[in-house]
Amino acid sequence: MSFILWICIIGFLVQPGKSQDEDLMDILLPYSSFARGPHFSHRHVRDCQPVKYGNVTHETTLPGAKNDSVPLIETKYFTTPNEISQGHVTFVQDPARHVSVLEPGKEGGCTAENDGNYTRATVAKSGERKKCLVAVNAGFFNTTTGDCYGNVVSDGKLAKDGKGIQNSHFGVKKNGELYFGYVTEEEVLSGDFDQLVAGVLWLVRNGEIYVNESEKAECADTQETGTLNTFINVLSARAAVGVDAMGRLVIAHVDGRTRSRGMTLHDFAQLLIDFGVVNAINLDGGGSMTYVSNGTVINYPSDYCSRDSKLYRCPRRVSTIVCVHDGGNTPVETTDAPNEATQTQSGMALLIVIYLVSCLINGL
């Protein structure tokens, strides 16, 4: 028994020494590696949705009146009902003034460099430009080149034209409305958006789970249905941006590792509804999942670190982010959130315990 236990310990400890090319990155893709998203017309999306929505393929909400008796930004730490995973949820008042979609690393990060590659940066690095109080990874991207997928509008500037690809979007219009759903290319080019970013799948619509309906609209083609269905039903780290009935922007995530722990999108959508969310879209998840507060990573990333790193798990360099900002003058209220110094140690300890228990069971 002791021999088996030592073999388990050695096997566990040598894993981080692998390179990131050896399946140490937690890749979660909604489509095949070479597919961007559905190329159907906007009319197809309209025709796929339930009759009760008519021709309307999006929902808009005017932010609620600012309440000075509560924090502008409030972040809470939670564990999932099965207590296997944990996450954070942030409520933001007056989002039209305090929320931006930022390109990776710099302005122009969604534009190709001379070598054909695109900028990728950690959420914390991209957030430095706006001194983000809270930031989360947002849009999907090509994991080889870094190309930003879908439409991207950052602070009124069109950074990426998605050429009409029909995935769910989150946006802030110039009149202050929060926008959730599907957008035509004409709307994107009209200049009506201050902020816009594409996700994959509309999770909650008018307070109801909308995953199945959006799956029909967002399949790249019939051959990709299985891929998207797996993306929906696999356990993984998840992220979403939404709005509650009070008109507050809601950013939420749950930690995990694909196929091991986390949440399916159906369960994640229900969790959002439990938080009071009435509309929400799904953002990039898996190993991309990074939640930053005042420049510090406060979640548990699922990618292994490189060989020369002193940490066990590291945040990935990703594409666009959703940033909550206020010039650095507004304190963020965080409840029971782990800090970056302890998350690596506690996360590793938990993984070691799980691994050893598994080994003991198999040894018996």
mmCIF file of N, CA and C in Angstrom, residues 184-194:
data_model
loop_
_atom_site.group_PDB
_atom_site.id
_atom_site.type_symbol
_atom_site.label_atom_id
_atom_site.label_comp_id
_atom_site.label_asym_id
_atom_site.label_seq_id
_atom_site.Cartn_x
_atom_site.Cartn_y
_atom_site.Cartn_z
ATOM 1 N N THR A 184 -27.297 42.213 -36.259
ATOM 2 C CA THR A 184 -27.011 42.183 -37.687
ATOM 3 C C THR A 184 -25.725 42.947 -37.972
ATOM 4 N N GLU A 185 -25.123 42.669 -39.129
ATOM 5 C CA GLU A 185 -23.909 43.391 -39.498
ATOM 6 C C GLU A 185 -24.208 44.874 -39.682
ATOM 7 N N GLU A 186 -25.408 45.179 -40.173
ATOM 8 C CA GLU A 186 -25.790 46.582 -40.352
ATOM 9 C C GLU A 186 -25.821 47.317 -39.018
ATOM 10 N N GLU A 187 -26.320 46.648 -37.978
ATOM 11 C CA GLU A 187 -26.347 47.265 -36.652
ATOM 12 C C GLU A 187 -24.941 47.504 -36.122
ATOM 13 N N VAL A 188 -24.057 46.539 -36.369
ATOM 14 C CA VAL A 188 -22.674 46.681 -35.903
ATOM 15 C C VAL A 188 -22.005 47.878 -36.561
ATOM 16 N N LEU A 189 -22.235 48.048 -37.865
ATOM 17 C CA LEU A 189 -21.571 49.107 -38.621
ATOM 18 C C LEU A 189 -22.260 50.458 -38.480
ATOM 19 N N SER A 190 -23.423 50.479 -37.826
ATOM 20 C CA SER A 190 -24.188 51.725 -37.713
ATOM 21 C C SER A 190 -23.563 52.731 -36.767
ATOM 22 N N GLY A 191 -22.685 52.262 -35.879
ATOM 23 C CA GLY A 191 -22.078 53.159 -34.898
ATOM 24 C C GLY A 191 -22.922 53.371 -33.665
ATOM 25 N N ASP A 192 -23.952 52.531 -33.468
ATOM 26 C CA ASP A 192 -24.848 52.700 -32.320
ATOM 27 C C ASP A 192 -24.286 52.117 -31.026
ATOM 28 N N PHE A 193 -23.197 51.357 -31.118
ATOM 29 C CA PHE A 193 -22.657 50.698 -29.930
ATOM 30 C C PHE A 193 -21.422 51.418 -29.408
ATOM 31 N N ASP A 194 -21.374 51.582 -28.088
ATOM 32 C CA ASP A 194 -20.144 52.018 -27.426
ATOM 33 C C ASP A 194 -19.270 50.815 -27.090
#
